Amino acid sequence: MRPIRLPEPPSPTIGVPEIFEGGAYSVIRRAVIIGNGYPGSENQSIGLVRALGLYDKHVLYVTPFHFTPYLNLYSFALLIARRVTRPRGGINEWLLWLPVSLHQKLDYLIQLFQVYSRGRNYVPLPLENGGGSVGLASVLEADVKQIVTMARQTFEKDGPLLVVASGRDTISVASSIRRLASENVFVIQIQHPRSQLNRFDLVITPRHDFYPLTPQAQEQVPQFLHRWITPREPPDRHVFLSTAEDRFVVNFLHQILTLGALHQIDSATLRSTAAAWHDEFAPLPKPLLVVIIGWPTSHCRYGADLAKQLTAYLLNILSSCGTVRISFSSRTPEKVSKIIVKEFADNPKVYIWDGQEPNPHMGHLAWADAFVVTADSVSLISEACSTGKPVYVMGPERCKWKLSDFHKSLRERGVVRPFTGSEDIGESWSYPPLNDTAEAASQVREALAERGWR
């Protein structure tokens, strides 16, 4: 039986300014995470906070927040959770293009109209964040005011407040906090906000977010649409963007570019997870292949056709596997999962997770010998590639636009290979694990040092 391989942890002090040898918490003692309700997005903020050493050493305020299976709530001295997310259901699914504050106002007015049009007595409408029913002010302003007040009043005692936000819907909140308390906070926005990057102290975004700036992408999009889909400001002056035809340099000062998504997976997490899941995974016949199936997106469309192709490929390589474990996302279409379940439900080599807790995802990352991941999710692929183990991607040819550019970058770096159904899963190959989160944290430390907080 082959032992599982886990990446070695990087040295925590290499390239770190002297004041940070004890971790970022020697300067930053508390953090606010602003989430958008999507685990994949919020996971990036949590991962960065963990990498900065703030996760289990100091108070963490989270607002709004989505509780993920990776999060051990007991690691926090204090957790304040609120939710301010977009309204869902009905006509709201057609209004996702609106700024979140305008969307919330419009939804409130629609609900108010429905109450009065039906001849009912007025009843205060429930709010998404569970903050009572005071009205629009509490939805749009309460969290900003609370965080700004806390940052100002406690600055002399506790020092600066780190604010980490991720996703388009968090932009207005994060930028408002910085505008109102710029001397007391350091605001990091994860994922590209498209314009006015000077609203933040730092922006962390994947390299492929700038694909729309490349000549190849400009040719694919009608001119009148450029301003809506293209970042209006380019990345850092030290970063090169390349296409098959040429290479160019662009200039901006407030950015960190990553290859994939930030996340919580690191060497220490994998080792502790391996111990936690030992009894379930250690007895399994090796090699263990983990198959992670996501969901179709606008940039990577698929359906039953991909499920049938994946099933055929898995049947071809089954003889080289000791065990196969398959997991679906909560958003995997039923027409995809049904095909795979029907084929493998009675196969003694194959285990299909039924969606019941506990979620084995972390155990899979720690114990797998190899992965097959559908091409749709940057987050899931980034997590698998952080292990340094073989990662095969299913369906990258179905992806387009910036997601296609992401897969191209991974292949050029030798991090992934396409899944063809002819692989020998017993064959081991490796690469330097993706370490985007640790590298981003190191650059955040440098930016904090440049701010002069000591």
Tab-separated table of C-alpha atoms in Angstrom, residues 7-368:
chain	number	residue	atom	x	y	z
A	7	PRO	CA	3.065	18.729	0.574
A	8	GLU	CA	5.705	20.000	2.951
A	9	PRO	CA	4.794	23.279	4.655
A	10	PRO	CA	6.721	26.310	3.423
A	11	SER	CA	8.985	28.136	5.851
A	12	PRO	CA	6.820	30.717	7.615
A	13	THR	CA	9.551	33.358	7.805
A	14	ILE	CA	11.168	33.298	4.359
A	15	GLY	CA	10.855	36.728	2.813
A	16	VAL	CA	8.757	38.019	5.700
A	17	PRO	CA	9.607	41.434	7.168
A	18	GLU	CA	11.083	41.299	10.653
A	19	ILE	CA	7.971	42.669	12.336
A	20	PHE	CA	5.966	39.728	11.014
A	21	GLU	CA	8.173	36.901	12.263
A	22	GLY	CA	5.513	36.205	14.863
A	23	GLY	CA	2.787	36.246	12.209
A	24	ALA	CA	0.554	39.021	10.917
A	25	TYR	CA	-1.180	39.134	14.286
A	26	SER	CA	1.807	41.009	15.733
A	27	VAL	CA	0.359	44.012	13.874
A	28	ILE	CA	-3.211	42.962	12.979
A	29	ARG	CA	-5.153	41.550	15.936
A	30	ARG	CA	-8.655	41.144	14.483
A	31	ALA	CA	-10.391	40.784	11.154
A	32	VAL	CA	-13.769	41.183	9.537
A	33	ILE	CA	-14.758	38.827	6.746
A	34	ILE	CA	-17.487	40.116	4.452
A	35	GLY	CA	-19.092	37.280	2.509
A	36	ASN	CA	-21.713	37.003	-0.204
A	37	GLY	CA	-23.437	33.788	0.832
A	38	TYR	CA	-21.527	31.511	-1.556
A	39	PRO	CA	-19.172	28.981	0.090
A	40	GLY	CA	-16.673	29.049	-2.788
A	41	SER	CA	-16.278	32.798	-2.462
A	42	GLU	CA	-16.228	33.028	1.312
A	43	ASN	CA	-13.798	30.124	1.530
A	44	GLN	CA	-11.213	32.382	-0.136
A	45	SER	CA	-11.489	35.020	2.571
A	46	ILE	CA	-11.244	32.445	5.355
A	47	GLY	CA	-8.222	30.858	3.684
A	48	LEU	CA	-6.393	34.175	3.523
A	49	VAL	CA	-7.170	34.976	7.171
A	50	ARG	CA	-5.889	31.539	8.186
A	51	ALA	CA	-2.684	32.014	6.190
A	52	LEU	CA	-2.115	35.339	7.944
A	53	GLY	CA	-2.183	33.585	11.317
A	54	LEU	CA	-5.369	35.255	12.529
A	55	TYR	CA	-7.693	32.276	12.355
A	56	ASP	CA	-7.429	30.751	15.823
A	57	LYS	CA	-5.390	33.314	17.722
A	58	HIS	CA	-7.615	36.362	17.817
A	59	VAL	CA	-11.179	37.554	17.624
A	60	LEU	CA	-12.769	37.210	14.203
A	61	TYR	CA	-15.927	39.073	13.291
A	62	VAL	CA	-17.766	37.707	10.302
A	63	THR	CA	-20.535	39.659	8.552
A	64	PRO	CA	-22.305	38.447	6.471
A	65	PHE	CA	-21.182	34.840	6.453
A	66	HIS	CA	-21.915	31.388	5.088
A	67	PHE	CA	-20.928	28.532	7.398
A	68	THR	CA	-18.856	26.011	5.471
A	69	PRO	CA	-17.924	22.418	6.373
A	70	TYR	CA	-14.256	23.463	6.538
A	71	LEU	CA	-14.827	25.884	9.400
A	72	ASN	CA	-14.267	24.881	13.011
A	73	LEU	CA	-16.353	27.472	14.846
A	74	TYR	CA	-14.732	26.642	18.165
A	75	SER	CA	-11.457	28.099	16.889
A	76	PHE	CA	-12.853	31.608	17.331
A	77	ALA	CA	-12.869	33.530	20.573
A	78	LEU	CA	-15.935	35.371	19.308
A	79	LEU	CA	-18.049	34.980	16.208
A	80	ILE	CA	-20.668	37.501	15.163
A	81	ALA	CA	-22.574	36.228	12.136
A	82	ARG	CA	-25.004	38.208	10.019
A	83	ARG	CA	-26.200	37.829	6.469
A	84	VAL	CA	-26.751	40.524	3.893
A	85	THR	CA	-27.181	38.700	0.605
A	86	ARG	CA	-29.149	39.160	-2.556
A	87	PRO	CA	-32.871	38.353	-2.519
A	88	ARG	CA	-33.604	35.005	-4.181
A	89	GLY	CA	-36.456	33.370	-6.035
A	90	GLY	CA	-38.978	34.548	-8.587
A	91	ILE	CA	-38.142	37.749	-10.438
A	92	ASN	CA	-34.988	38.181	-8.368
A	93	GLU	CA	-33.187	35.630	-10.503
A	94	TRP	CA	-33.458	38.124	-13.388
A	95	LEU	CA	-32.078	41.007	-11.317
A	96	LEU	CA	-28.667	39.609	-10.390
A	97	TRP	CA	-26.982	42.145	-12.663
A	98	LEU	CA	-28.085	45.024	-10.418
A	99	PRO	CA	-25.829	46.381	-7.659
A	100	VAL	CA	-26.746	44.523	-4.497
A	101	SER	CA	-27.912	47.637	-2.625
A	102	LEU	CA	-30.275	48.614	-5.457
A	103	HIS	CA	-31.482	45.008	-5.730
A	104	GLN	CA	-32.325	44.940	-2.012
A	105	LYS	CA	-34.227	48.222	-2.257
A	106	LEU	CA	-36.187	47.038	-5.270
A	107	ASP	CA	-37.048	43.718	-3.640
A	108	TYR	CA	-38.246	45.511	-0.504
A	109	LEU	CA	-40.487	47.792	-2.566
A	110	ILE	CA	-41.873	44.820	-4.534
A	111	GLN	CA	-42.747	43.006	-1.308
A	112	LEU	CA	-44.277	46.183	0.104
A	113	PHE	CA	-46.417	46.610	-3.019
A	114	GLN	CA	-47.565	42.979	-2.806
A	115	VAL	CA	-48.628	43.466	0.822
A	116	TYR	CA	-50.721	46.568	0.081
A	117	SER	CA	-52.116	45.314	-3.248
A	118	ARG	CA	-53.590	42.281	-1.509
A	119	GLY	CA	-55.421	44.503	0.968
A	120	ARG	CA	-53.544	43.232	4.008
A	121	ASN	CA	-52.583	45.253	7.012
A	122	TYR	CA	-48.965	46.340	6.911
A	123	VAL	CA	-46.598	43.844	8.481
A	124	PRO	CA	-42.885	44.706	8.667
A	125	LEU	CA	-41.015	42.562	6.160
A	126	PRO	CA	-38.310	40.145	7.310
A	127	LEU	CA	-34.780	41.038	6.286
A	128	GLU	CA	-32.173	38.708	4.813
A	129	ASN	CA	-29.643	39.291	7.563
A	130	GLY	CA	-31.997	38.408	10.380
A	131	GLY	CA	-31.505	41.868	11.829
A	132	GLY	CA	-35.194	42.445	12.578
A	133	SER	CA	-37.562	44.528	10.542
A	134	VAL	CA	-36.547	48.120	10.983
A	135	GLY	CA	-36.543	48.924	7.282
A	136	LEU	CA	-34.123	49.637	4.459
A	137	ALA	CA	-31.619	51.476	6.608
A	138	SER	CA	-30.763	48.360	8.579
A	139	VAL	CA	-30.251	46.327	5.412
A	140	LEU	CA	-28.030	48.801	3.610
A	141	GLU	CA	-26.127	50.630	6.335
A	142	ALA	CA	-26.090	48.762	9.650
A	143	ASP	CA	-23.093	46.534	8.999
A	144	VAL	CA	-20.949	49.337	7.594
A	145	LYS	CA	-21.719	51.634	10.507
A	146	GLN	CA	-21.094	48.879	13.040
A	147	ILE	CA	-17.721	47.920	11.604
A	148	VAL	CA	-16.587	51.529	11.118
A	149	THR	CA	-17.573	52.416	14.690
A	150	MET	CA	-15.749	49.375	16.058
A	151	ALA	CA	-12.622	50.163	14.020
A	152	ARG	CA	-12.514	53.765	15.211
A	153	GLN	CA	-13.358	53.225	18.864
A	154	THR	CA	-10.966	50.329	19.410
A	155	PHE	CA	-8.068	51.498	17.231
A	156	GLU	CA	-5.943	52.869	20.083
A	157	LYS	CA	-6.404	49.699	22.135
A	158	ASP	CA	-6.438	46.942	19.503
A	159	GLY	CA	-4.749	48.517	16.496
A	160	PRO	CA	-5.901	48.407	12.859
A	161	LEU	CA	-8.758	46.250	11.653
A	162	LEU	CA	-8.260	43.918	8.690
A	163	VAL	CA	-11.292	43.727	6.377
A	164	VAL	CA	-11.380	40.886	3.840
A	165	ALA	CA	-14.238	40.811	1.307
A	166	SER	CA	-14.857	38.452	-1.584
A	167	GLY	CA	-17.264	38.641	-4.503
A	168	ARG	CA	-19.007	41.362	-6.487
A	169	ASP	CA	-21.837	41.843	-4.007
A	170	THR	CA	-19.432	42.791	-1.205
A	171	ILE	CA	-17.720	45.617	-3.098
A	172	SER	CA	-19.947	48.459	-1.947
A	173	VAL	CA	-19.765	47.443	1.723
A	174	ALA	CA	-15.988	46.956	1.748
A	175	SER	CA	-15.278	50.184	-0.140
A	176	SER	CA	-17.613	52.134	2.173
A	177	ILE	CA	-15.746	50.860	5.229
A	178	ARG	CA	-12.454	52.032	3.786
A	179	ARG	CA	-13.883	55.409	2.766
A	180	LEU	CA	-15.241	56.060	6.255
A	181	ALA	CA	-12.354	54.633	8.308
A	182	SER	CA	-9.315	54.661	6.038
A	183	GLU	CA	-6.931	55.460	8.916
A	184	ASN	CA	-8.175	52.543	11.017
A	185	VAL	CA	-8.663	49.684	8.536
A	186	PHE	CA	-6.822	47.752	5.843
A	187	VAL	CA	-9.335	46.562	3.237
A	188	ILE	CA	-8.641	43.631	0.917
A	189	GLN	CA	-11.035	42.812	-1.931
A	190	ILE	CA	-10.798	39.291	-3.381
A	191	GLN	CA	-11.936	38.882	-7.017
A	192	HIS	CA	-11.701	41.774	-9.430
A	193	PRO	CA	-14.094	44.697	-8.791
A	194	ARG	CA	-13.782	45.854	-12.457
A	195	SER	CA	-13.141	49.521	-11.679
A	196	GLN	CA	-11.829	52.013	-9.133
A	197	LEU	CA	-9.321	49.737	-7.485
A	198	ASN	CA	-8.179	52.683	-5.363
A	199	ARG	CA	-11.287	52.098	-3.237
A	200	PHE	CA	-9.342	49.263	-1.584
A	201	ASP	CA	-5.948	48.917	0.030
A	202	LEU	CA	-5.311	45.699	-1.869
A	203	VAL	CA	-7.065	43.598	-4.518
A	204	ILE	CA	-6.347	39.868	-4.868
A	205	THR	CA	-7.622	38.378	-8.083
A	206	PRO	CA	-6.874	35.370	-10.306
A	207	ARG	CA	-4.792	35.992	-13.389
A	208	HIS	CA	-7.569	34.835	-15.723
A	209	ASP	CA	-9.799	37.723	-14.616
A	210	PHE	CA	-7.669	39.816	-16.978
A	211	TYR	CA	-8.236	37.571	-19.965
A	212	PRO	CA	-10.710	40.145	-21.381
A	213	LEU	CA	-7.756	42.558	-21.771
A	214	THR	CA	-5.865	40.251	-24.127
A	215	PRO	CA	-6.009	40.897	-27.886
A	216	GLN	CA	-7.540	37.462	-28.415
A	217	ALA	CA	-10.430	38.232	-26.072
A	218	GLN	CA	-10.942	41.711	-27.499
A	219	GLU	CA	-11.516	40.134	-30.905
A	220	GLN	CA	-14.146	37.780	-29.481
A	221	VAL	CA	-16.329	40.497	-27.975
A	222	PRO	CA	-18.262	43.233	-29.784
A	223	GLN	CA	-16.793	46.671	-29.069
A	224	PHE	CA	-19.931	48.023	-27.388
A	225	LEU	CA	-19.729	45.263	-24.728
A	226	HIS	CA	-16.102	45.867	-23.743
A	227	ARG	CA	-16.830	48.306	-20.916
A	228	TRP	CA	-19.246	45.849	-19.288
A	229	ILE	CA	-17.043	42.751	-19.217
A	230	THR	CA	-13.495	44.124	-19.260
A	231	PRO	CA	-11.652	45.231	-16.126
A	232	ARG	CA	-11.207	48.965	-16.530
A	233	GLU	CA	-7.806	48.954	-14.850
A	234	PRO	CA	-4.970	46.530	-15.609
A	235	PRO	CA	-2.896	44.513	-13.108
A	236	ASP	CA	0.382	45.317	-11.374
A	237	ARG	CA	3.229	46.721	-13.455
A	238	HIS	CA	5.405	43.730	-12.537
A	239	VAL	CA	2.943	41.196	-13.995
A	240	PHE	CA	3.102	39.910	-17.549
A	241	LEU	CA	-0.044	38.789	-19.336
A	242	SER	CA	0.502	36.580	-22.352
A	243	THR	CA	-1.458	35.180	-25.247
A	244	ALA	CA	-0.395	32.733	-27.926
A	245	GLU	CA	0.570	35.675	-30.163
A	246	ASP	CA	2.245	38.255	-27.961
A	247	ARG	CA	3.162	39.500	-24.510
A	248	PHE	CA	2.513	42.856	-22.953
A	249	VAL	CA	3.032	44.692	-19.683
A	250	VAL	CA	0.446	46.859	-17.939
A	251	ASN	CA	0.554	49.077	-14.893
A	252	PHE	CA	-1.258	49.216	-11.542
A	253	LEU	CA	-0.047	49.264	-7.961
A	254	HIS	CA	-2.668	47.718	-5.692
A	255	GLN	CA	-2.977	44.108	-6.865
A	256	ILE	CA	-1.887	40.550	-6.198
A	257	LEU	CA	-2.462	38.075	-9.036
A	258	THR	CA	-2.953	34.352	-8.370
A	259	LEU	CA	-3.173	31.391	-10.723
A	260	GLY	CA	-6.211	29.834	-9.033
A	261	ALA	CA	-8.595	30.578	-6.179
A	262	LEU	CA	-7.590	31.087	-2.566
A	263	HIS	CA	-8.759	28.412	-0.115
A	264	GLN	CA	-8.162	26.862	3.297
A	265	ILE	CA	-6.140	23.835	2.206
A	266	ASP	CA	-2.556	23.776	3.422
A	267	SER	CA	-0.092	21.206	4.687
A	268	ALA	CA	-1.155	21.498	8.324
A	269	THR	CA	-4.834	21.159	7.422
A	270	LEU	CA	-4.203	18.071	5.287
A	271	ARG	CA	-2.189	16.383	8.012
A	272	SER	CA	-4.774	16.986	10.709
A	273	THR	CA	-7.544	15.907	8.335
A	274	ALA	CA	-5.671	12.725	7.441
A	275	ALA	CA	-5.631	11.824	11.127
A	276	ALA	CA	-9.303	12.691	11.589
A	277	TRP	CA	-10.399	10.490	8.653
A	278	HIS	CA	-7.863	7.713	9.244
A	279	ASP	CA	-10.316	5.017	10.308
A	280	GLU	CA	-12.504	5.456	7.228
A	281	PHE	CA	-9.819	5.833	4.560
A	282	ALA	CA	-6.794	3.870	5.769
A	283	PRO	CA	-8.331	0.397	5.145
A	284	LEU	CA	-9.397	1.204	1.548
A	285	PRO	CA	-7.591	-0.636	-1.280
A	286	LYS	CA	-5.079	1.585	-3.075
A	287	PRO	CA	-4.702	3.521	-5.255
A	288	LEU	CA	-7.638	5.698	-4.239
A	289	LEU	CA	-9.127	7.821	-7.028
A	290	VAL	CA	-11.421	10.657	-5.944
A	291	VAL	CA	-13.861	11.995	-8.546
A	292	ILE	CA	-15.250	15.475	-7.822
A	293	ILE	CA	-18.209	16.562	-9.952
A	294	GLY	CA	-19.306	20.195	-9.960
A	295	TRP	CA	-22.001	21.902	-11.996
A	296	PRO	CA	-22.289	23.532	-15.433
A	297	THR	CA	-21.699	27.282	-15.586
A	298	SER	CA	-22.042	29.987	-18.209
A	299	HIS	CA	-18.356	29.537	-19.060
A	300	CYS	CA	-18.404	25.726	-18.979
A	301	ARG	CA	-21.647	24.187	-20.195
A	302	TYR	CA	-22.397	20.477	-20.091
A	303	GLY	CA	-25.134	18.006	-19.269
A	304	ALA	CA	-25.921	14.324	-19.689
A	305	ASP	CA	-23.403	14.075	-22.523
A	306	LEU	CA	-20.500	14.799	-20.191
A	307	ALA	CA	-21.882	12.391	-17.586
A	308	LYS	CA	-21.982	9.578	-20.151
A	309	GLN	CA	-18.456	10.367	-21.321
A	310	LEU	CA	-17.147	10.479	-17.751
A	311	THR	CA	-18.856	7.161	-16.974
A	312	ALA	CA	-17.231	5.497	-19.987
A	313	TYR	CA	-13.795	6.840	-19.053
A	314	LEU	CA	-14.116	5.681	-15.445
A	315	LEU	CA	-15.097	2.186	-16.576
A	316	ASN	CA	-11.952	2.111	-18.722
A	317	ILE	CA	-9.586	2.931	-15.852
A	318	LEU	CA	-11.393	1.055	-13.083
A	319	SER	CA	-9.021	-1.908	-13.265
A	320	SER	CA	-6.066	0.327	-12.298
A	321	CYS	CA	-7.882	1.622	-9.202
A	322	GLY	CA	-8.137	0.043	-5.801
A	323	THR	CA	-11.031	2.299	-4.774
A	324	VAL	CA	-13.043	5.048	-6.452
A	325	ARG	CA	-14.951	7.614	-4.402
A	326	ILE	CA	-17.354	9.970	-6.189
A	327	SER	CA	-18.833	13.157	-4.754
A	328	PHE	CA	-21.314	15.611	-6.267
A	329	SER	CA	-21.821	19.281	-5.551
A	330	SER	CA	-25.155	20.377	-4.114
A	331	ARG	CA	-25.634	22.128	-7.482
A	332	THR	CA	-24.832	19.141	-9.697
A	333	PRO	CA	-27.815	18.668	-12.053
A	334	GLU	CA	-29.862	15.566	-11.370
A	335	LYS	CA	-29.581	14.486	-15.007
A	336	VAL	CA	-25.800	14.289	-14.499
A	337	SER	CA	-25.780	12.521	-11.128
A	338	LYS	CA	-28.452	9.993	-12.135
A	339	ILE	CA	-26.389	8.640	-15.024
A	340	ILE	CA	-23.321	8.135	-12.853
A	341	VAL	CA	-25.214	6.679	-9.904
A	342	LYS	CA	-27.074	4.227	-12.155
A	343	GLU	CA	-23.814	2.900	-13.593
A	344	PHE	CA	-21.759	2.610	-10.405
A	345	ALA	CA	-24.247	2.190	-7.545
A	346	ASP	CA	-23.697	-1.592	-7.340
A	347	ASN	CA	-19.979	-1.628	-8.116
A	348	PRO	CA	-18.020	-2.842	-5.055
A	349	LYS	CA	-15.015	-0.696	-5.974
A	350	VAL	CA	-17.013	2.518	-6.094
A	351	TYR	CA	-18.402	4.586	-3.224
A	352	ILE	CA	-20.771	7.475	-4.020
A	353	TRP	CA	-21.271	10.060	-1.306
A	354	ASP	CA	-24.990	10.561	-0.652
A	355	GLY	CA	-24.739	14.183	0.443
A	356	GLN	CA	-25.280	13.421	4.126
A	357	GLU	CA	-22.991	14.910	6.765
A	358	PRO	CA	-20.189	14.656	7.530
A	359	ASN	CA	-18.886	15.905	4.184
A	360	PRO	CA	-15.852	13.758	3.230
A	361	HIS	CA	-14.313	16.432	0.979
A	362	MET	CA	-11.419	17.192	3.299
A	363	GLY	CA	-10.783	13.501	3.841
A	364	HIS	CA	-10.710	13.037	0.075
A	365	LEU	CA	-8.104	15.771	-0.345
A	366	ALA	CA	-5.904	14.248	2.366
A	367	TRP	CA	-6.151	10.569	1.417
A	368	ALA	CA	-6.610	10.448	-2.362
